[in-house]
Short mmCIF file of N, CA and C in Angstrom, two decimals:
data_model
loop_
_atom_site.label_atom_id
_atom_site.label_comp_id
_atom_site.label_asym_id
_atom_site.label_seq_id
_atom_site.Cartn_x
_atom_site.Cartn_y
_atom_site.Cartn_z
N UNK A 86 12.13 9.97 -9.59
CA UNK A 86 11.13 9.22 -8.83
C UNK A 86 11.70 7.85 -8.45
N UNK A 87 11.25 7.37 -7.13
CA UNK A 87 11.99 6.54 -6.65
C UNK A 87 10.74 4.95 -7.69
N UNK A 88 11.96 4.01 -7.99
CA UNK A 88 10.94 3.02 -8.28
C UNK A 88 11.33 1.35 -7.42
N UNK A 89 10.23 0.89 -7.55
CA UNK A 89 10.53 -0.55 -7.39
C UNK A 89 10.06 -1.61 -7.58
N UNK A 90 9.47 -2.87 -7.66
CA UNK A 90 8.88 -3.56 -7.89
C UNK A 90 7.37 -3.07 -7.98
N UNK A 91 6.94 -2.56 -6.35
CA UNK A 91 5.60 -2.36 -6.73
C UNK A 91 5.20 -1.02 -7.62
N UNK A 92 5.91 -0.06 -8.11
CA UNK A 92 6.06 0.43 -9.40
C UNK A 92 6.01 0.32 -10.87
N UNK A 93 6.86 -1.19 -10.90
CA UNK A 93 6.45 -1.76 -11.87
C UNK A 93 5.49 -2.20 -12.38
N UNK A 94 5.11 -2.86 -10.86
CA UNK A 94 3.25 -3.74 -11.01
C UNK A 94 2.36 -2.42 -11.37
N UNK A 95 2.64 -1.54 -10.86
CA UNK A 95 1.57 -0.17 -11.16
C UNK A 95 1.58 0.35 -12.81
N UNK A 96 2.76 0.30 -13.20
CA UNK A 96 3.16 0.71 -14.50
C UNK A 96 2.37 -0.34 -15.08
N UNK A 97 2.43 -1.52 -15.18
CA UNK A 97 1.94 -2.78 -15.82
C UNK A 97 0.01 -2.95 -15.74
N UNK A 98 -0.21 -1.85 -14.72
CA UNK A 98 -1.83 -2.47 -15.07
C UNK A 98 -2.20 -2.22 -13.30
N UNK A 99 -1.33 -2.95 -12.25
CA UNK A 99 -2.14 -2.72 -11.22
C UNK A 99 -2.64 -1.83 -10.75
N UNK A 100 -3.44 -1.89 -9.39
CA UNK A 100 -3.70 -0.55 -8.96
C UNK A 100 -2.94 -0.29 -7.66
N UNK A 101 -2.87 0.36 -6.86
CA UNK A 101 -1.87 0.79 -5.93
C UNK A 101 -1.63 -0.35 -4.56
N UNK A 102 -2.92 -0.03 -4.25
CA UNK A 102 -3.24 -1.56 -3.40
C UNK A 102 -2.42 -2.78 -4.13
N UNK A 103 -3.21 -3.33 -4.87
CA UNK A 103 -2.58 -4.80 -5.87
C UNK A 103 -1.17 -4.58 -5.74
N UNK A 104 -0.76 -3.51 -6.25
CA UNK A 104 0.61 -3.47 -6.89
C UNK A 104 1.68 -3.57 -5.11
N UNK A 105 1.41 -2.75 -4.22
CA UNK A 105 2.27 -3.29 -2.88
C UNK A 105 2.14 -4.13 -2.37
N UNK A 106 1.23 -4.64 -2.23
CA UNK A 106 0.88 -5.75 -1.83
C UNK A 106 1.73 -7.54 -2.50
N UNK A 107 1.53 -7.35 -3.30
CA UNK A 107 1.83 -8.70 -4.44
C UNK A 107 3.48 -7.72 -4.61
N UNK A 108 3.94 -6.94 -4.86
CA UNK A 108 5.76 -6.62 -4.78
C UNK A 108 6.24 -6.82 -3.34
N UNK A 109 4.74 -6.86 -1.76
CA UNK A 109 5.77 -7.01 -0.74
C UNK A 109 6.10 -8.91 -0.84
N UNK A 110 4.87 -9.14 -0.91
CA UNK A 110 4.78 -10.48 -0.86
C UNK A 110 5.72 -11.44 -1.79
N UNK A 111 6.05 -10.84 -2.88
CA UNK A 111 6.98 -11.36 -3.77
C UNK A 111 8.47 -10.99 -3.11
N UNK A 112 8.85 -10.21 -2.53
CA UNK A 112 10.37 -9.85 -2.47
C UNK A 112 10.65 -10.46 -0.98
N UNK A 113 8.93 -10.71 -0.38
CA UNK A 113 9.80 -11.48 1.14
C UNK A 113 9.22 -12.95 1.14
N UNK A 114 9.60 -13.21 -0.59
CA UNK A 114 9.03 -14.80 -0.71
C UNK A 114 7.64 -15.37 -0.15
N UNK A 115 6.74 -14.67 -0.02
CA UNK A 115 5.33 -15.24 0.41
C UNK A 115 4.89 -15.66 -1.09
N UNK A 116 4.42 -16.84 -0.77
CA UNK A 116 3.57 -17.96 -2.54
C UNK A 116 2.68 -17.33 -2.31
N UNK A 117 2.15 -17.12 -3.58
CA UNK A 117 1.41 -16.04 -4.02
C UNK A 117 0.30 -17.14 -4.58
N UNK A 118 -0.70 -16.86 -4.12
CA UNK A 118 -2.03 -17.89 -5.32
C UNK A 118 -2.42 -16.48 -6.15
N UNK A 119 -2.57 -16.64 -7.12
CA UNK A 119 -2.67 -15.43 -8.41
C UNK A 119 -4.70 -15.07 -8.23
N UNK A 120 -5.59 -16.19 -7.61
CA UNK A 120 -6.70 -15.70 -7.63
C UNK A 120 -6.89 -15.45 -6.34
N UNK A 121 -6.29 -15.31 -5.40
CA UNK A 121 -6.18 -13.93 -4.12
C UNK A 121 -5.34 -13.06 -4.35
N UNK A 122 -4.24 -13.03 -4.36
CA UNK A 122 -3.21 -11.75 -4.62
C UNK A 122 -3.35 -11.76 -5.89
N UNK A 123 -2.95 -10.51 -6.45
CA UNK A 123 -3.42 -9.26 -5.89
C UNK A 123 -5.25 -9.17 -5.95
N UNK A 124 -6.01 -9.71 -6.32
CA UNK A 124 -7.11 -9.36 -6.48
C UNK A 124 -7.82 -9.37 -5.19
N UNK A 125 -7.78 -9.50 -4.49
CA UNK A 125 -8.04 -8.80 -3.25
C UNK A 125 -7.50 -7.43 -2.59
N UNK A 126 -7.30 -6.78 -2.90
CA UNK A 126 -6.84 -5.81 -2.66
C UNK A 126 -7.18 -4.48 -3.54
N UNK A 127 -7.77 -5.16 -4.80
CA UNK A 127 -8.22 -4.39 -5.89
C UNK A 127 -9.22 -2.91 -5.33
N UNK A 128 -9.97 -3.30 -5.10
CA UNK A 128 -11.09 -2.57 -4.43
C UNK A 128 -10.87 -1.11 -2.88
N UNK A 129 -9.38 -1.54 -2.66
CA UNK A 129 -8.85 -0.42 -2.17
C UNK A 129 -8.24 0.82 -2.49
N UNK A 130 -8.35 0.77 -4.46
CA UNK A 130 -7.98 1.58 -4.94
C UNK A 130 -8.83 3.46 -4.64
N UNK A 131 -8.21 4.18 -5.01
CA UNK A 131 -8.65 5.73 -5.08
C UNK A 131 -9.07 5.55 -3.24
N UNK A 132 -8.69 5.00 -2.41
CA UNK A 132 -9.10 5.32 -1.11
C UNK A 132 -10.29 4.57 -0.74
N UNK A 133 -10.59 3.49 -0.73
CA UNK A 133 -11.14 2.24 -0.54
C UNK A 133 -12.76 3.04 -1.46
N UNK A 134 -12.51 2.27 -2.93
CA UNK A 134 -13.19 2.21 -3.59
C UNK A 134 -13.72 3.60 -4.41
N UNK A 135 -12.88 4.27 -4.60
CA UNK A 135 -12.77 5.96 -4.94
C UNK A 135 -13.52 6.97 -3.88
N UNK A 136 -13.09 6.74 -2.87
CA UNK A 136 -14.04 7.50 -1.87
C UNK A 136 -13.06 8.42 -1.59
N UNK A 137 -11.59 8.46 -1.32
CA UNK A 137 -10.61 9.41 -0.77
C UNK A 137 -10.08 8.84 0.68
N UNK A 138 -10.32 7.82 1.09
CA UNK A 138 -10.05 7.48 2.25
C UNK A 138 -8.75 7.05 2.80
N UNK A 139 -8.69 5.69 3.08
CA UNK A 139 -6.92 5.61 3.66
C UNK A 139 -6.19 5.14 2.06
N UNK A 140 -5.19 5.93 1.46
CA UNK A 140 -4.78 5.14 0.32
C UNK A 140 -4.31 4.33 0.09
N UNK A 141 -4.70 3.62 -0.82
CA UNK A 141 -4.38 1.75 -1.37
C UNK A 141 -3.58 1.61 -1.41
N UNK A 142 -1.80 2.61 -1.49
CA UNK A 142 -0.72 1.60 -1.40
C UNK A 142 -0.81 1.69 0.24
N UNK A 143 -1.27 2.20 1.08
CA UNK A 143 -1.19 1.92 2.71
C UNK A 143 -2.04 0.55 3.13
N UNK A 144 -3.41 0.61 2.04
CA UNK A 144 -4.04 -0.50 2.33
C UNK A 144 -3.33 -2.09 2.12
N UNK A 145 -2.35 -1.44 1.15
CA UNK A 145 -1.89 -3.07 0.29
C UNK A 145 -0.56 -3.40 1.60
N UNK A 146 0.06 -2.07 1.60
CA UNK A 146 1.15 -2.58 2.83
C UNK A 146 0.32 -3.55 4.40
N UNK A 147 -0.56 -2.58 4.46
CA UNK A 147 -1.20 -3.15 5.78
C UNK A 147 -1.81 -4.53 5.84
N UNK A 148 -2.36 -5.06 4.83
CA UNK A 148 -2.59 -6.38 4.47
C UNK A 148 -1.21 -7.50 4.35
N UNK A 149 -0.45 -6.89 3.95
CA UNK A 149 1.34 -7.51 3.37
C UNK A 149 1.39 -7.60 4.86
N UNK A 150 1.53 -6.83 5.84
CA UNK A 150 2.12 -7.15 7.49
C UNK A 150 0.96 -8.20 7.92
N UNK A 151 -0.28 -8.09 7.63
CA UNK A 151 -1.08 -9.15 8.29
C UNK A 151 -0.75 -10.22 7.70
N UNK A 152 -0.63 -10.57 6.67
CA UNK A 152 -0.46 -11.80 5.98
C UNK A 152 1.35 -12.33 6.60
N UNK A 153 1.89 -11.39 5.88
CA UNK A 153 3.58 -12.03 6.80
C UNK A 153 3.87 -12.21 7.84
N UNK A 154 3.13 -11.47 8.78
CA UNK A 154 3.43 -11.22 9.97
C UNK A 154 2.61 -12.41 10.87
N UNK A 155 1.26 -13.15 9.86
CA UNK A 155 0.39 -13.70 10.59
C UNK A 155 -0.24 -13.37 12.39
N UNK A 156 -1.21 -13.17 12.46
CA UNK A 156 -1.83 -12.62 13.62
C UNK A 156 -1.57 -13.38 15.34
N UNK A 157 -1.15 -14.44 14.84
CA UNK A 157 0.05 -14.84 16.33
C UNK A 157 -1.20 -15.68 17.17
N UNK A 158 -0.93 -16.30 18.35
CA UNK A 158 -1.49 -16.92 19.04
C UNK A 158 -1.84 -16.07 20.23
N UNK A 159 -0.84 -15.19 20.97
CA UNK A 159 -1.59 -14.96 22.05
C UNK A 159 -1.29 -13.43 22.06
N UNK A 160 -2.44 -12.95 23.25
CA UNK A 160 -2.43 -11.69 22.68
C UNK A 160 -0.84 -10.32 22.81
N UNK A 161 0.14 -11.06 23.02
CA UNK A 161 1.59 -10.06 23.09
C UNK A 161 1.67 -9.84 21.53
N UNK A 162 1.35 -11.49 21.45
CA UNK A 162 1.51 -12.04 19.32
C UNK A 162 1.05 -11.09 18.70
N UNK A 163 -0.36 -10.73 18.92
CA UNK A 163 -1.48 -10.06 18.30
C UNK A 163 -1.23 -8.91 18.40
N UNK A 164 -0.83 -7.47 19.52
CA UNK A 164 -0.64 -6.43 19.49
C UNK A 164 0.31 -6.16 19.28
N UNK A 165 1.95 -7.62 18.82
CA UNK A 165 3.01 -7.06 17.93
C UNK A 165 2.16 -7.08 16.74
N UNK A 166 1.61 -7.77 15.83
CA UNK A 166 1.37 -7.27 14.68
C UNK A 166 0.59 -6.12 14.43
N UNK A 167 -0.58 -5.82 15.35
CA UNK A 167 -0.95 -4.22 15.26
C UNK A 167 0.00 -3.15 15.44
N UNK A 168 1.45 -3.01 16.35
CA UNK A 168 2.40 -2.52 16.22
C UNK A 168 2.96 -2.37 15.60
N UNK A 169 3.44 -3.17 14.73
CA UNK A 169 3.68 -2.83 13.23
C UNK A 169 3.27 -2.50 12.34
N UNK A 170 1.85 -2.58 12.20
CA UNK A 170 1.12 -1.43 11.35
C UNK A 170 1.20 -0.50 11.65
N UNK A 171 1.07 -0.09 13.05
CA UNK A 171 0.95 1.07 13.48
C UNK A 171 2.30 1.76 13.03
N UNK A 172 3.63 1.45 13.35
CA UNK A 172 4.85 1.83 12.67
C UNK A 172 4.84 2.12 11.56
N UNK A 173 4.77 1.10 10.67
CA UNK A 173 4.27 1.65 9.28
C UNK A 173 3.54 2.66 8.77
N UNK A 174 2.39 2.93 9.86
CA UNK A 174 1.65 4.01 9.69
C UNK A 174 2.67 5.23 9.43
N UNK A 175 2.82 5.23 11.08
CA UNK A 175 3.43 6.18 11.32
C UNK A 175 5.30 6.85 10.54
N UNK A 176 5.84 5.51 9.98
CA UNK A 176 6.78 5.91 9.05
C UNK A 176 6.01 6.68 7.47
N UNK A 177 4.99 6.08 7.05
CA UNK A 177 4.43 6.61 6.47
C UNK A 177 3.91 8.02 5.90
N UNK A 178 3.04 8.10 7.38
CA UNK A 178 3.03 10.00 7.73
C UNK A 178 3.95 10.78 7.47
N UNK A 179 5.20 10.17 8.42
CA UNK A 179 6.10 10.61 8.31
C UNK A 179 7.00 11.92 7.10
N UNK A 180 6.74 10.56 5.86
CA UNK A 180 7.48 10.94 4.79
C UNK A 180 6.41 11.32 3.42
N UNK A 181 5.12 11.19 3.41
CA UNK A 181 4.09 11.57 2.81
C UNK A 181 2.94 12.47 3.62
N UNK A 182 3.12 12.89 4.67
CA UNK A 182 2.15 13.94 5.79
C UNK A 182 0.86 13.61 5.26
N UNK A 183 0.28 12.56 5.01
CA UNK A 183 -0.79 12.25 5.20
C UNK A 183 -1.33 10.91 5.03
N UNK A 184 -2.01 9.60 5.33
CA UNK A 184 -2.34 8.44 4.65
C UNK A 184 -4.09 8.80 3.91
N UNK A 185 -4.31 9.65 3.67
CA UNK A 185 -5.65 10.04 3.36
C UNK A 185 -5.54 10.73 1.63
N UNK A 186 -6.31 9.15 1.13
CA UNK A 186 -5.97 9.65 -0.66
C UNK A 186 -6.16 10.90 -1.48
N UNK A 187 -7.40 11.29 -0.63
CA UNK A 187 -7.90 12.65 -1.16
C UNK A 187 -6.94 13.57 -1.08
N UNK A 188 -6.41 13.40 0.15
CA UNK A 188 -5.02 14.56 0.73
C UNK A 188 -4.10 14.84 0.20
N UNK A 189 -3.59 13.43 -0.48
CA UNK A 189 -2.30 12.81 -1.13
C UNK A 189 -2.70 13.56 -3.07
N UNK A 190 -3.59 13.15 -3.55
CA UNK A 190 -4.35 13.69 -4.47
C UNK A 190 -4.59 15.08 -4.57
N UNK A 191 -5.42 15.72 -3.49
CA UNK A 191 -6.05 17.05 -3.84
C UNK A 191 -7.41 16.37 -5.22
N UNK A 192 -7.81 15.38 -5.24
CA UNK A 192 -9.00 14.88 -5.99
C UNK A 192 -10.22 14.45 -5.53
N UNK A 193 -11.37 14.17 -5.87
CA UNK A 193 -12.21 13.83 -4.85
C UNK A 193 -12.68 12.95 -5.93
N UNK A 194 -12.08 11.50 -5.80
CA UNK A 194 -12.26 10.52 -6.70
C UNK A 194 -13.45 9.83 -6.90
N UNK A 195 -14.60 10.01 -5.98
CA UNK A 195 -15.70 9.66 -5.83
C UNK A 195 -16.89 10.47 -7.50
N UNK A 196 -16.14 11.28 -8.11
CA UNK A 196 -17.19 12.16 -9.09
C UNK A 196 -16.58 11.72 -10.50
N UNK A 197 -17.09 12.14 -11.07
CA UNK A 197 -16.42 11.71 -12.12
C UNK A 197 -15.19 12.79 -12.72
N UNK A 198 -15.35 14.02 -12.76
CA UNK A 198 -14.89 14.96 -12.88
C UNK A 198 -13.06 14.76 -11.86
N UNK A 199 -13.13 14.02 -10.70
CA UNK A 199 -12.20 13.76 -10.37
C UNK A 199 -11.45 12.81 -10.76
N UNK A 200 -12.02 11.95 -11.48
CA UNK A 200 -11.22 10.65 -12.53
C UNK A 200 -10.78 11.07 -13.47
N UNK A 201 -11.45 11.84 -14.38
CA UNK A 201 -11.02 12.57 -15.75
C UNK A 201 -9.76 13.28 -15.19
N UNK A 202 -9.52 14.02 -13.81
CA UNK A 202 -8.26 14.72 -13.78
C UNK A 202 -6.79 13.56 -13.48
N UNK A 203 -7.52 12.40 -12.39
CA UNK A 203 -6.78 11.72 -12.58
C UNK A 203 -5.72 11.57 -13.72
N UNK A 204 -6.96 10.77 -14.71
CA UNK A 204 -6.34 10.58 -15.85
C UNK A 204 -5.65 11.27 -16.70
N UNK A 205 -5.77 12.79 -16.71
CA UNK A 205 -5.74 13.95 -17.80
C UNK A 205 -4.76 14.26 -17.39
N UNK A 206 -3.94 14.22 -16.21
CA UNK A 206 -2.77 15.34 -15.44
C UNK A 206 -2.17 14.20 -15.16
N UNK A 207 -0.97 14.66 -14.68
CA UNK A 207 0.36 13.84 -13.81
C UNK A 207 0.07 13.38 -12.62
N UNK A 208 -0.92 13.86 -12.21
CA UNK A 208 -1.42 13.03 -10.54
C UNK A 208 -0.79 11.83 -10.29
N UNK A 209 -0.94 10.53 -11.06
CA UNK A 209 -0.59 8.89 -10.74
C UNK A 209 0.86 9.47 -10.49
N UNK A 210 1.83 9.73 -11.84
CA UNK A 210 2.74 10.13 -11.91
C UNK A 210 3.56 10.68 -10.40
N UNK A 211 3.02 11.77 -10.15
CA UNK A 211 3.67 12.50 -9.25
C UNK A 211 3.26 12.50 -7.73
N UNK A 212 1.74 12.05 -7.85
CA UNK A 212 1.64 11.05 -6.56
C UNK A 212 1.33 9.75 -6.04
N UNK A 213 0.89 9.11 -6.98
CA UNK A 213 0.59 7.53 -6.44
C UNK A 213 1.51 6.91 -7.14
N UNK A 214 2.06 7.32 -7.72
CA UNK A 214 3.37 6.50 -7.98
C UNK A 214 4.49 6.42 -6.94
N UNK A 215 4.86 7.68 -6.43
CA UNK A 215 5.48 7.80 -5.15
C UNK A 215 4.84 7.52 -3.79
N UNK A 216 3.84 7.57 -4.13
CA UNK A 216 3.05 7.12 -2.61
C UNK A 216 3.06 5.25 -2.75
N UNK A 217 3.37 4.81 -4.05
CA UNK A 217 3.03 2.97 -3.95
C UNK A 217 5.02 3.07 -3.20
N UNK A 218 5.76 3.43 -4.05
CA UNK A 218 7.08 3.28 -4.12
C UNK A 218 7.43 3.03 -2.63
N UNK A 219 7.40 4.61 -2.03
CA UNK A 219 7.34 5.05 -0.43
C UNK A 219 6.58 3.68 0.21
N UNK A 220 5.82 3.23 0.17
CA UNK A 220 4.89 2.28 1.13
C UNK A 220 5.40 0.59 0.77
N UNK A 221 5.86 0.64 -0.23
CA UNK A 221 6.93 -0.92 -0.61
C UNK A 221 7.78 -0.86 -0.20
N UNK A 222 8.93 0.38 -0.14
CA UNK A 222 10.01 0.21 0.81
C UNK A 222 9.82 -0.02 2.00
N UNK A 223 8.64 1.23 2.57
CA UNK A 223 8.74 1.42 3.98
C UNK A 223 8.11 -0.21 4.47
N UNK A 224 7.50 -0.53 4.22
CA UNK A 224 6.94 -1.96 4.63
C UNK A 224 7.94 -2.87 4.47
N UNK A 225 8.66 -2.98 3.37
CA UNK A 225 9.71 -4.26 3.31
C UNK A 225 10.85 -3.92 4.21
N UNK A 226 11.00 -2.88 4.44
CA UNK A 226 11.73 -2.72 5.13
C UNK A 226 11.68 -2.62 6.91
N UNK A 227 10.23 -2.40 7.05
CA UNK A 227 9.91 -2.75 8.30
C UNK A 227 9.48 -4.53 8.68
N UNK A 228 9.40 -4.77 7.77
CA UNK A 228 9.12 -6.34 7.91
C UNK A 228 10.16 -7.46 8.10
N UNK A 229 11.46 -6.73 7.29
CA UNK A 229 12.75 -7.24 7.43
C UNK A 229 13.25 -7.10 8.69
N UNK A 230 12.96 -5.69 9.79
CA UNK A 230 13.58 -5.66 10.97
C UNK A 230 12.62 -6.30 12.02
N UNK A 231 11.52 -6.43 11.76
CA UNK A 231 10.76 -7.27 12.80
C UNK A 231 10.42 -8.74 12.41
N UNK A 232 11.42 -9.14 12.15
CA UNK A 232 10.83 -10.55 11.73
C UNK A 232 12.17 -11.43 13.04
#
């Protein structure tokens, strides 16, 4: 399994969101205030808030490009930084065929019965661990060529 910073943060306590987010922001030197990052981002966990929706390490990357990328002055400014999410997206897809947690999972994190498997099986392990990993590279690394 591929690891990296935001791996670590995941291993340590964060949640997927938190954890890319605060590893992109740390490795492309953005100051970090500790009572916004990561805790903003918290709440995007299991697919914005265990619903199954877009997953939190996509949410935490996509926040990392708004924040680095800052939203620009005029609007060329503004639809490069939606362009680069959109890239990201789409490198994303790419290499995980889906940004949809439930998908990524096979869980329906919203029950409880889907948390207990969480927890009980290799799921984090074998997918949100690779799904934070995948979305810290792919972002730092798209952020490095568009800057």
């Amino acid at each position: 399994m591929e690891t990296n910073r935001a791996t670590e943060h995941m291993a340590n306590g964060l949640v997927c969101a938190e954890s890319v987010l605060l590893a992109t922001c740390e490795e492309l030197g953005v100051r970090v205030d500790e009572n916004v990052i990561p805790k903003i981002a918290y709440a995007f966990a299991g697919g914005i808030g265990n619903t199954g929706s877009v997953c939190g390490a996509v949410a935490g990357a996509v926040m990392a490009i708004g924040l680095i990328k800052d939203r620009g002055e005029s609007m060329e400014e503004m639809m490069e930084v939606l362009g680069t999410a959109t890239e990201f997206r789409r490198r994303f897809e790419h290499e995980m065929n889906t940004i949809s947690c439930r998908e990524l999972t096979g869980l329906d994190l919203s029950k409880p019965e889907g948390i207990e498997q969480l927890m009980n099986t290799d799921i984090a392990q074998s997918v949100c661990f690779p799904a934070v990993a995948t979305a810290h590279r792919l972002v730092v690394d798209l952020l490095r060529e568009t800057r």
